[in-house]
Amino acid sequence: MTAPRILVVDDEADLRELLEITLVKMGLDVDSADCLAAARSRLAQHEYGLVLTDMRLPDGLGIELVREVSAQYRNTPIAVITAYGSTDNAVSALKAGAFDYLSKPVALDQLRLMVQSALRIRKADSPAGATAAPAPASASPLVGQSAVMQDLRAQIIRLARSMAPVAITGESGSGKELAARDIHAHSARADKPFIAVNCGAIPEALMEAEFFGYRKGAFTGANDDREGFFQAANGGTLMLDEVADLPLPMQVKLLRAIQERRVRKVGATSEEAVDVRLVSATHQNLAECVEQGKFRQDLYYRLNVIELRLPPLRERLDDIALLSDAILARLSGAGTPTVLSPTALEALRGYSFPGNVRELENVLERAMAFANDGVIEVADLALKRGASMPPDRVQIPPRPPAAAPAPASTQSSPSSSPSPSLLQAEAAGAVGDASGSASLVEQLDKVERQVIRRTLESVRFDQAQAAEKLGLSQRQLKYRMQRLSIPQSEQ
């Protein structure tokens, strides 16, 4: 099997020689170039598993080569070597399409880790590795066929090839951790750990120890050596959820760990190298946090190299049916899945979901507990008032044909139970007569309140008899009465 070939582009002969020796010891073939023109000539003649270029060359800038390789040789990762402390150059290169970067003086252990990561990507992109690529698009945890979701999944596949930090933004409950896991699953690091950390849930006094680990005896209670999040995610992906909640002192330490790619355990005297792909997430506006002095600008630029925005659920209401089916199938387990009635589905489509997909999951899980015969009706959803979509976004289902009226004896006898079709027809008629200016949810609440109150009055507020007539359990009836503000006794 032919060894992968690496192209090193640098005008410093000593550094080129050092890099060549290191790469050859790794069992790789190496070509060298001292300028952009020579690099372009080499690229035209050979296929490379990695291009490593300096940012400053005699006949131009390395970022020019980054753009050319990213456009013309899409399966060839390219990394850059930047001067010490030149953060802006590194960020610019990553945004231009660079796979990764190294800072001068080059640390050989970091070089080896970076080359190994690049070759894993190259292997995954090759025809032989394509069949073994992890997590195909069809297996994405991000459910939906709307245009915004298809575009989101395409973005994830593209940026999964890079080592550049990704900042995921989106409202609470929109699925930021799912997106981070999808990025990891499509990357060459899929067989390595994925560690998700909620930055807002860690006490400030314990943050350094939790992130970087500690040595035995470093503080009271440190009875053994322990690794931190960075060590646990070594070789894989570290997700910093709610990163805006990090206190400023921890932001300084995190910035150094990202820049140096080395961490020091609490109580240790030496640092250790870590190879981690960082993904951050927050529902807050980080740029505003920077302006307010709550978040360091330099850390913001290091984390926000690539921004991935997750759309709120109200921007992709066409996905409600697919999402609901997937959630109900998961909640039902091995049993027969609970389903939504057509009117319940329309009610969900007319709701704004301030809590996004997480709220949809909660609504459906609660509704399953009240559903009869495995079918969720509108009343089972118990959607919050005041969170409906504007009337022009709501589609009210057509009024079904009225059912035949029940016999008079059935209506007058307290012990008899009207058929479900009668109640449905009565509700449908009331919906058709309701004011068109109200939302669908408000109209259905009004209908349900009228039907329940009339039934209670017919049995003198005997809840057991009313529940039997309505085809509900007493618990379901009591819950509906509380939600609709129906008094428990005759007034």
Short mmCIF file of C-alpha atoms in Angstrom, two decimals, residues 53 55 62-64 66-67 70 78-82 86-101 162 164 305:
data_model
loop_
_atom_site.label_atom_id
_atom_site.label_comp_id
_atom_site.label_asym_id
_atom_site.label_seq_id
_atom_site.Cartn_x
_atom_site.Cartn_y
_atom_site.Cartn_z
CA THR A 53 1.74 25.89 4.11
CA MET A 55 1.16 32.08 5.76
CA GLY A 62 -0.55 31.20 2.13
CA ILE A 63 -4.23 32.08 2.37
CA GLU A 64 -4.27 32.33 -1.44
CA VAL A 66 -5.83 27.79 1.01
CA ARG A 67 -8.57 29.22 -1.21
CA SER A 70 -10.34 24.38 -1.08
CA ILE A 78 -4.80 22.08 3.83
CA ALA A 79 -3.38 23.42 7.09
CA VAL A 80 -1.44 26.64 7.73
CA ILE A 81 1.54 27.63 9.86
CA THR A 82 1.10 31.05 11.49
CA SER A 86 -1.20 35.92 15.08
CA THR A 87 -4.73 34.84 15.98
CA ASP A 88 -6.33 36.87 13.20
CA ASN A 89 -4.36 35.03 10.50
CA ALA A 90 -5.36 31.64 11.91
CA VAL A 91 -9.04 32.58 12.06
CA SER A 92 -8.94 34.02 8.52
CA ALA A 93 -7.36 30.83 7.21
CA LEU A 94 -9.97 28.62 8.90
CA LYS A 95 -12.78 30.73 7.46
CA ALA A 96 -11.17 30.46 4.01
CA GLY A 97 -11.34 26.68 4.23
CA ALA A 98 -8.20 25.56 6.06
CA PHE A 99 -8.54 22.26 7.87
CA ASP A 100 -6.38 23.36 10.82
CA TYR A 101 -3.40 25.51 11.82
CA SER A 162 -12.74 20.81 9.15
CA ALA A 164 -12.31 24.77 12.76
CA VAL A 305 -14.90 30.76 13.37
#
